[in-house]
PDB file of C-alpha atoms in Angstrom:
ATOM      1  CA  UNK A   1      22.875  38.112 -19.097  1.00 68.00           C
ATOM      2  CA  UNK A   2      20.438  36.267 -16.549  1.00 77.00           C
ATOM      3  CA  UNK A   3      18.138  33.442 -17.329  1.00 87.00           C
ATOM      4  CA  UNK A   4      15.472  35.047 -16.131  1.00 92.00           C
ATOM      5  CA  UNK A   5      14.219  39.161 -16.253  1.00 92.00           C
ATOM      6  CA  UNK A   6      11.836  40.650 -14.600  1.00 93.00           C
ATOM      7  CA  UNK A   7      11.307  43.883 -13.535  1.00 86.00           C
ATOM      8  CA  UNK A   8      11.704  44.539  -9.892  1.00 82.00           C
ATOM      9  CA  UNK A   9       8.962  47.201  -9.719  1.00 84.00           C
ATOM     10  CA  UNK A  10       7.343  48.501  -7.191  1.00 91.00           C
ATOM     11  CA  UNK A  11       4.102  48.580  -8.873  1.00 94.00           C
ATOM     12  CA  UNK A  12       1.500  50.576  -7.584  1.00 96.00           C
ATOM     13  CA  UNK A  13      -1.811  50.636  -8.590  1.00 96.00           C
ATOM     14  CA  UNK A  14      -5.373  51.903  -7.147  1.00 97.00           C
ATOM     15  CA  UNK A  15      -7.991  48.691  -6.040  1.00 97.00           C
ATOM     16  CA  UNK A  16      -9.737  47.721  -8.989  1.00 97.00           C
ATOM     17  CA  UNK A  17      -7.228  48.438 -11.435  1.00 97.00           C
ATOM     18  CA  UNK A  18      -5.853  45.627 -14.435  1.00 97.00           C
ATOM     19  CA  UNK A  19      -2.427  44.449 -13.293  1.00 97.00           C
ATOM     20  CA  UNK A  20      -0.056  43.141 -16.004  1.00 97.00           C
ATOM     21  CA  UNK A  21       3.159  41.602 -14.480  1.00 97.00           C
ATOM     22  CA  UNK A  22       6.031  40.300 -17.139  1.00 96.00           C
ATOM     23  CA  UNK A  23       9.177  38.304 -17.254  1.00 96.00           C
ATOM     24  CA  UNK A  24      11.490  37.527 -20.299  1.00 96.00           C
ATOM     25  CA  UNK A  25      13.677  34.732 -20.884  1.00 96.00           C
ATOM     26  CA  UNK A  26      16.425  33.432 -22.854  1.00 94.00           C
ATOM     27  CA  UNK A  27      16.052  29.471 -22.538  1.00 92.00           C
ATOM     28  CA  UNK A  28      14.083  28.222 -25.650  1.00 92.00           C
ATOM     29  CA  UNK A  29      14.667  24.906 -23.825  1.00 91.00           C
ATOM     30  CA  UNK A  30      11.757  26.281 -20.945  1.00 93.00           C
ATOM     31  CA  UNK A  31       8.591  24.419 -20.999  1.00 92.00           C
ATOM     32  CA  UNK A  32       6.778  24.803 -17.695  1.00 92.00           C
ATOM     33  CA  UNK A  33       6.066  28.239 -15.964  1.00 94.00           C
ATOM     34  CA  UNK A  34       5.044  29.003 -12.842  1.00 94.00           C
ATOM     35  CA  UNK A  35       3.810  32.247 -11.085  1.00 96.00           C
ATOM     36  CA  UNK A  36       4.338  32.187  -7.207  1.00 95.00           C
ATOM     37  CA  UNK A  37       2.902  35.149  -4.763  1.00 96.00           C
ATOM     38  CA  UNK A  38       4.797  35.627  -1.919  1.00 94.00           C
ATOM     39  CA  UNK A  39       3.312  37.742   1.002  1.00 94.00           C
ATOM     40  CA  UNK A  40       6.450  39.420   2.995  1.00 89.00           C
ATOM     41  CA  UNK A  41       8.586  37.020   5.239  1.00 85.00           C
ATOM     42  CA  UNK A  42       6.375  33.947   4.196  1.00 90.00           C
ATOM     43  CA  UNK A  43       7.248  31.567   1.628  1.00 91.00           C
ATOM     44  CA  UNK A  44       6.366  31.571  -2.026  1.00 93.00           C
ATOM     45  CA  UNK A  45       2.811  30.117  -2.895  1.00 93.00           C
ATOM     46  CA  UNK A  46       2.370  28.391  -6.074  1.00 91.00           C
ATOM     47  CA  UNK A  47      -0.234  30.971  -7.833  1.00 94.00           C
ATOM     48  CA  UNK A  48      -0.534  29.562 -11.631  1.00 92.00           C
ATOM     49  CA  UNK A  49       0.999  26.673 -13.453  1.00 90.00           C
ATOM     50  CA  UNK A  50       1.402  26.516 -17.551  1.00 91.00           C
ATOM     51  CA  UNK A  51       2.538  23.854 -19.969  1.00 87.00           C
ATOM     52  CA  UNK A  52       4.307  25.714 -23.494  1.00 85.00           C
ATOM     53  CA  UNK A  53       2.796  28.539 -25.088  1.00 84.00           C
ATOM     54  CA  UNK A  54      -1.072  29.654 -24.379  1.00 86.00           C
ATOM     55  CA  UNK A  55      -3.069  31.302 -21.709  1.00 91.00           C
ATOM     56  CA  UNK A  56      -4.484  29.760 -18.474  1.00 93.00           C
ATOM     57  CA  UNK A  57      -7.235  31.479 -16.360  1.00 95.00           C
ATOM     58  CA  UNK A  58      -8.340  30.910 -13.132  1.00 94.00           C
ATOM     59  CA  UNK A  59     -11.116  33.737 -10.719  1.00 96.00           C
ATOM     60  CA  UNK A  60      -9.220  36.831 -11.531  1.00 97.00           C
ATOM     61  CA  UNK A  61      -5.608  35.979 -12.679  1.00 97.00           C
ATOM     62  CA  UNK A  62      -4.731  35.045 -16.402  1.00 97.00           C
ATOM     63  CA  UNK A  63      -1.439  33.570 -17.488  1.00 97.00           C
ATOM     64  CA  UNK A  64      -0.155  33.795 -20.777  1.00 96.00           C
ATOM     65  CA  UNK A  65       3.013  32.377 -22.669  1.00 96.00           C
ATOM     66  CA  UNK A  66       4.140  33.840 -26.043  1.00 94.00           C
ATOM     67  CA  UNK A  67       7.069  31.200 -26.496  1.00 92.00           C
ATOM     68  CA  UNK A  68       7.944  32.702 -29.828  1.00 93.00           C
ATOM     69  CA  UNK A  69       9.210  36.125 -27.819  1.00 94.00           C
ATOM     70  CA  UNK A  70      10.258  34.767 -24.749  1.00 94.00           C
ATOM     71  CA  UNK A  71       7.755  36.161 -22.580  1.00 95.00           C
ATOM     72  CA  UNK A  72       5.565  35.883 -20.218  1.00 96.00           C
ATOM     73  CA  UNK A  73       2.684  37.410 -18.419  1.00 97.00           C
ATOM     74  CA  UNK A  74       0.929  37.063 -15.052  1.00 97.00           C
ATOM     75  CA  UNK A  75      -2.459  39.672 -15.250  1.00 97.00           C
ATOM     76  CA  UNK A  76      -4.852  40.577 -12.491  1.00 97.00           C
ATOM     77  CA  UNK A  77      -8.075  41.558 -12.962  1.00 97.00           C
ATOM     78  CA  UNK A  78     -10.327  43.880 -10.136  1.00 97.00           C
ATOM     79  CA  UNK A  79      -7.097  43.511  -8.237  1.00 97.00           C
ATOM     80  CA  UNK A  80      -7.646  44.122  -4.513  1.00 97.00           C
ATOM     81  CA  UNK A  81      -5.460  45.279  -1.204  1.00 97.00           C
ATOM     82  CA  UNK A  82      -5.054  41.717  -0.718  1.00 96.00           C
ATOM     83  CA  UNK A  83      -3.032  40.716  -3.893  1.00 97.00           C
ATOM     84  CA  UNK A  84      -0.413  43.422  -2.259  1.00 97.00           C
ATOM     85  CA  UNK A  85       2.526  40.970  -2.355  1.00 96.00           C
ATOM     86  CA  UNK A  86       5.675  39.927  -4.148  1.00 95.00           C
ATOM     87  CA  UNK A  87       4.966  38.105  -7.862  1.00 96.00           C
ATOM     88  CA  UNK A  88       7.725  35.926  -8.521  1.00 95.00           C
ATOM     89  CA  UNK A  89       7.623  34.272 -11.895  1.00 96.00           C
ATOM     90  CA  UNK A  90       9.653  30.576 -12.240  1.00 94.00           C
ATOM     91  CA  UNK A  91      10.508  28.180 -14.894  1.00 92.00           C
ATOM     92  CA  UNK A  92      12.032  24.775 -15.650  1.00 90.00           C
ATOM     93  CA  UNK A  93      12.987  22.771 -19.196  1.00 88.00           C
ATOM     94  CA  UNK A  94      11.206  19.558 -19.969  1.00 75.00           C
ATOM     95  CA  UNK A  95      12.360  16.847 -17.688  1.00 68.00           C
ATOM     96  CA  UNK A  96      14.170  18.733 -15.215  1.00 71.00           C
ATOM     97  CA  UNK A  97      11.685  19.407 -12.287  1.00 72.00           C
ATOM     98  CA  UNK A  98      14.453  20.061 -10.550  1.00 77.00           C
ATOM     99  CA  UNK A  99      16.039  23.024 -11.291  1.00 84.00           C
ATOM    100  CA  UNK A 100      13.748  26.199 -11.101  1.00 89.00           C
ATOM    101  CA  UNK A 101      15.019  28.857 -12.638  1.00 91.00           C
ATOM    102  CA  UNK A 102      13.149  32.204 -10.590  1.00 92.00           C
ATOM    103  CA  UNK A 103      13.038  35.628 -11.699  1.00 92.00           C
ATOM    104  CA  UNK A 104      13.860  38.505  -9.165  1.00 90.00           C
ATOM    105  CA  UNK A 105      10.249  39.274  -8.037  1.00 93.00           C
ATOM    106  CA  UNK A 106       7.895  42.240  -8.317  1.00 95.00           C
ATOM    107  CA  UNK A 107       6.421  44.200  -6.104  1.00 94.00           C
ATOM    108  CA  UNK A 108       2.532  45.181  -6.089  1.00 96.00           C
ATOM    109  CA  UNK A 109       1.281  47.397  -4.524  1.00 96.00           C
ATOM    110  CA  UNK A 110      -2.858  47.815  -4.237  1.00 97.00           C
ATOM    111  CA  UNK A 111      -3.887  51.051  -2.766  1.00 96.00           C
ATOM    112  CA  UNK A 112      -7.379  50.985  -1.271  1.00 95.00           C
TER     113      UNK A 112
ATOM    114  CA  UNK B   1      -3.487  19.625  -0.538  1.00 63.00           C
ATOM    115  CA  UNK B   2       0.566  19.935  -1.605  1.00 83.00           C
ATOM    116  CA  UNK B   3       0.980  21.558   1.855  1.00 90.00           C
ATOM    117  CA  UNK B   4       4.601  21.656   3.053  1.00 94.00           C
ATOM    118  CA  UNK B   5       5.690  23.155   7.097  1.00 95.00           C
ATOM    119  CA  UNK B   6       8.457  24.525   8.397  1.00 96.00           C
ATOM    120  CA  UNK B   7      10.068  24.450  11.798  1.00 96.00           C
ATOM    121  CA  UNK B   8      10.986  26.865  13.662  1.00 96.00           C
ATOM    122  CA  UNK B   9       9.381  29.897  11.389  1.00 95.00           C
ATOM    123  CA  UNK B  10      11.863  32.003  13.641  1.00 96.00           C
ATOM    124  CA  UNK B  11      14.924  31.543  15.591  1.00 97.00           C
ATOM    125  CA  UNK B  12      17.781  33.428  16.937  1.00 96.00           C
ATOM    126  CA  UNK B  13      20.972  31.721  18.198  1.00 95.00           C
ATOM    127  CA  UNK B  14      24.349  32.853  19.499  1.00 96.00           C
ATOM    128  CA  UNK B  15      27.132  32.838  17.271  1.00 96.00           C
ATOM    129  CA  UNK B  16      29.121  29.587  16.949  1.00 96.00           C
ATOM    130  CA  UNK B  17      25.940  27.685  18.426  1.00 96.00           C
ATOM    131  CA  UNK B  18      24.144  25.159  15.713  1.00 97.00           C
ATOM    132  CA  UNK B  19      20.373  25.454  14.346  1.00 97.00           C
ATOM    133  CA  UNK B  20      18.399  22.743  12.505  1.00 97.00           C
ATOM    134  CA  UNK B  21      15.191  23.480  10.446  1.00 97.00           C
ATOM    135  CA  UNK B  22      12.608  21.039   9.636  1.00 97.00           C
ATOM    136  CA  UNK B  23      10.760  21.135   6.588  1.00 96.00           C
ATOM    137  CA  UNK B  24       7.622  18.412   6.147  1.00 95.00           C
ATOM    138  CA  UNK B  25       5.434  17.535   3.337  1.00 93.00           C
ATOM    139  CA  UNK B  26       2.262  17.206   4.761  1.00 92.00           C
ATOM    140  CA  UNK B  27      -0.109  15.666   2.614  1.00 89.00           C
ATOM    141  CA  UNK B  28       1.867  13.915  -0.140  1.00 88.00           C
ATOM    142  CA  UNK B  29       5.484  11.974  -0.347  1.00 89.00           C
ATOM    143  CA  UNK B  30       8.547  14.561  -1.586  1.00 88.00           C
ATOM    144  CA  UNK B  31      10.754  12.699  -3.416  1.00 86.00           C
ATOM    145  CA  UNK B  32      12.887  15.456  -3.426  1.00 91.00           C
ATOM    146  CA  UNK B  33      12.889  18.277  -1.395  1.00 94.00           C
ATOM    147  CA  UNK B  34      15.007  21.814  -2.242  1.00 95.00           C
ATOM    148  CA  UNK B  35      16.791  24.285   0.499  1.00 96.00           C
ATOM    149  CA  UNK B  36      16.589  27.901  -0.513  1.00 95.00           C
ATOM    150  CA  UNK B  37      18.341  30.967   0.808  1.00 95.00           C
ATOM    151  CA  UNK B  38      16.757  34.638   0.025  1.00 91.00           C
ATOM    152  CA  UNK B  39      17.670  37.732   1.041  1.00 86.00           C
ATOM    153  CA  UNK B  40      15.471  40.951   1.702  1.00 82.00           C
ATOM    154  CA  UNK B  41      14.508  42.126  -1.390  1.00 77.00           C
ATOM    155  CA  UNK B  42      16.192  39.355  -3.937  1.00 82.00           C
ATOM    156  CA  UNK B  43      14.686  36.425  -5.408  1.00 84.00           C
ATOM    157  CA  UNK B  44      15.132  32.437  -4.121  1.00 89.00           C
ATOM    158  CA  UNK B  45      18.757  31.180  -4.202  1.00 91.00           C
ATOM    159  CA  UNK B  46      18.777  27.150  -4.608  1.00 92.00           C
ATOM    160  CA  UNK B  47      21.391  26.023  -1.811  1.00 95.00           C
ATOM    161  CA  UNK B  48      20.896  21.936  -2.469  1.00 94.00           C
ATOM    162  CA  UNK B  49      18.707  19.502  -3.831  1.00 93.00           C
ATOM    163  CA  UNK B  50      17.979  16.064  -1.841  1.00 91.00           C
ATOM    164  CA  UNK B  51      16.320  12.864  -2.901  1.00 87.00           C
ATOM    165  CA  UNK B  52      14.919  10.895  -0.072  1.00 83.00           C
ATOM    166  CA  UNK B  53      18.057   8.792   1.187  1.00 82.00           C
ATOM    167  CA  UNK B  54      20.609  10.417  -0.965  1.00 83.00           C
ATOM    168  CA  UNK B  55      23.200  12.862  -0.257  1.00 87.00           C
ATOM    169  CA  UNK B  56      22.586  15.867  -0.958  1.00 91.00           C
ATOM    170  CA  UNK B  57      23.725  18.048  -4.010  1.00 93.00           C
ATOM    171  CA  UNK B  58      24.959  21.534  -3.376  1.00 95.00           C
ATOM    172  CA  UNK B  59      24.824  24.407  -5.420  1.00 93.00           C
ATOM    173  CA  UNK B  60      28.237  25.867  -6.506  1.00 93.00           C
ATOM    174  CA  UNK B  61      29.343  28.035  -3.587  1.00 93.00           C
ATOM    175  CA  UNK B  62      27.513  26.509  -0.798  1.00 94.00           C
ATOM    176  CA  UNK B  63      29.542  24.918   1.867  1.00 94.00           C
ATOM    177  CA  UNK B  64      28.124  21.331   2.597  1.00 92.00           C
ATOM    178  CA  UNK B  65      30.009  21.530   5.641  1.00 94.00           C
ATOM    179  CA  UNK B  66      28.196  24.238   7.251  1.00 96.00           C
ATOM    180  CA  UNK B  67      24.848  23.386   5.848  1.00 96.00           C
ATOM    181  CA  UNK B  68      24.056  19.969   6.316  1.00 95.00           C
ATOM    182  CA  UNK B  69      21.034  18.114   4.593  1.00 94.00           C
ATOM    183  CA  UNK B  70      19.547  15.159   5.860  1.00 91.00           C
ATOM    184  CA  UNK B  71      16.088  13.686   3.883  1.00 89.00           C
ATOM    185  CA  UNK B  72      15.617  10.575   5.657  1.00 82.00           C
ATOM    186  CA  UNK B  73      12.110   9.860   5.039  1.00 89.00           C
ATOM    187  CA  UNK B  74       9.579  11.295   2.264  1.00 89.00           C
ATOM    188  CA  UNK B  75       8.214  13.841   4.401  1.00 92.00           C
ATOM    189  CA  UNK B  76      10.962  15.344   6.298  1.00 93.00           C
ATOM    190  CA  UNK B  77      14.383  16.756   5.110  1.00 94.00           C
ATOM    191  CA  UNK B  78      16.206  19.004   8.171  1.00 95.00           C
ATOM    192  CA  UNK B  79      18.893  21.838   7.844  1.00 97.00           C
ATOM    193  CA  UNK B  80      21.513  22.376  10.127  1.00 97.00           C
ATOM    194  CA  UNK B  81      23.447  25.466   9.849  1.00 97.00           C
ATOM    195  CA  UNK B  82      26.878  24.556  11.795  1.00 96.00           C
ATOM    196  CA  UNK B  83      28.419  26.961  13.481  1.00 96.00           C
ATOM    197  CA  UNK B  84      26.199  29.914  12.934  1.00 96.00           C
ATOM    198  CA  UNK B  85      27.708  33.191  12.414  1.00 95.00           C
ATOM    199  CA  UNK B  86      25.712  36.900  12.049  1.00 95.00           C
ATOM    200  CA  UNK B  87      26.514  36.553   7.941  1.00 94.00           C
ATOM    201  CA  UNK B  88      24.572  33.351   7.903  1.00 95.00           C
ATOM    202  CA  UNK B  89      20.871  35.263   9.346  1.00 95.00           C
ATOM    203  CA  UNK B  90      18.991  35.098   6.373  1.00 95.00           C
ATOM    204  CA  UNK B  91      15.277  33.444   5.521  1.00 95.00           C
ATOM    205  CA  UNK B  92      15.554  29.981   4.589  1.00 97.00           C
ATOM    206  CA  UNK B  93      12.702  27.987   2.607  1.00 96.00           C
ATOM    207  CA  UNK B  94      12.129  24.950   2.002  1.00 96.00           C
ATOM    208  CA  UNK B  95      10.087  23.618  -1.315  1.00 95.00           C
ATOM    209  CA  UNK B  96       9.146  19.668  -1.842  1.00 93.00           C
ATOM    210  CA  UNK B  97       8.343  17.720  -5.072  1.00 89.00           C
ATOM    211  CA  UNK B  98       6.397  14.865  -5.544  1.00 83.00           C
ATOM    212  CA  UNK B  99       7.720  12.108  -8.472  1.00 77.00           C
ATOM    213  CA  UNK B 100       5.851  12.795 -11.234  1.00 74.00           C
ATOM    214  CA  UNK B 101       5.000  16.198 -10.139  1.00 77.00           C
ATOM    215  CA  UNK B 102       6.436  19.087 -12.369  1.00 75.00           C
ATOM    216  CA  UNK B 103       6.265  21.619 -10.093  1.00 83.00           C
ATOM    217  CA  UNK B 104       7.597  22.574  -6.820  1.00 88.00           C
ATOM    218  CA  UNK B 105       5.119  23.498  -3.508  1.00 91.00           C
ATOM    219  CA  UNK B 106       7.219  26.070  -0.579  1.00 94.00           C
ATOM    220  CA  UNK B 107       7.124  26.278   3.408  1.00 95.00           C
ATOM    221  CA  UNK B 108       6.633  29.257   5.107  1.00 95.00           C
ATOM    222  CA  UNK B 109       9.913  29.740   5.421  1.00 95.00           C
ATOM    223  CA  UNK B 110      12.187  30.192   8.847  1.00 96.00           C
ATOM    224  CA  UNK B 111      13.923  33.514   9.587  1.00 96.00           C
ATOM    225  CA  UNK B 112      17.501  33.041  10.995  1.00 96.00           C
ATOM    226  CA  UNK B 113      19.123  35.628  12.733  1.00 96.00           C
ATOM    227  CA  UNK B 114      22.174  34.836  14.087  1.00 96.00           C
ATOM    228  CA  UNK B 115      23.933  37.477  17.045  1.00 95.00           C
TER     229      UNK B 115
END
């Protein structure tokens, strides 16, 4: 079993839709959770970062962590064609920031 | 802030030659740098972790004599692919972390094509 599971998609939505991207994990030691956005042939860009459980909002993006269910989500409101990219979740255990565990990435396509 | 650059962005080389890829942190000191490899439509695979002034720590299955990593300063790490072969063709991405920071910042990646 992989440490982090992420549906690879592709996920195709119309412009303006609310998008929900999710990851599940198995290691209860994970405390730090990140979402990266990666455009084709580019490096990942840090979008959201959360510690432990709870919600964090930044503009159209909301990150949610449910540690009891070992489940994290990224919501994108009013999705735009420019949001079309691959979204990677990543997580690490407390005190070990040199070891990140990545999901396989979900490819999102927002149609105009 | 937290900008990481890579050079070159794309390189084509002949089989048997060596290729050097540079990774620089532009606005912070990177006490730790990471090198990843990414195959098409797949996630990132960590190759090695390097701390400034120390030897790199390679992940299992990564040939340290083939992928030479140098982290000589707090802003620069290099990855040299020695005696490159077509199977080394891939997208190589570096990331960097400052001491005390709890996340990594990624470079834009280098696409290596070995003919």
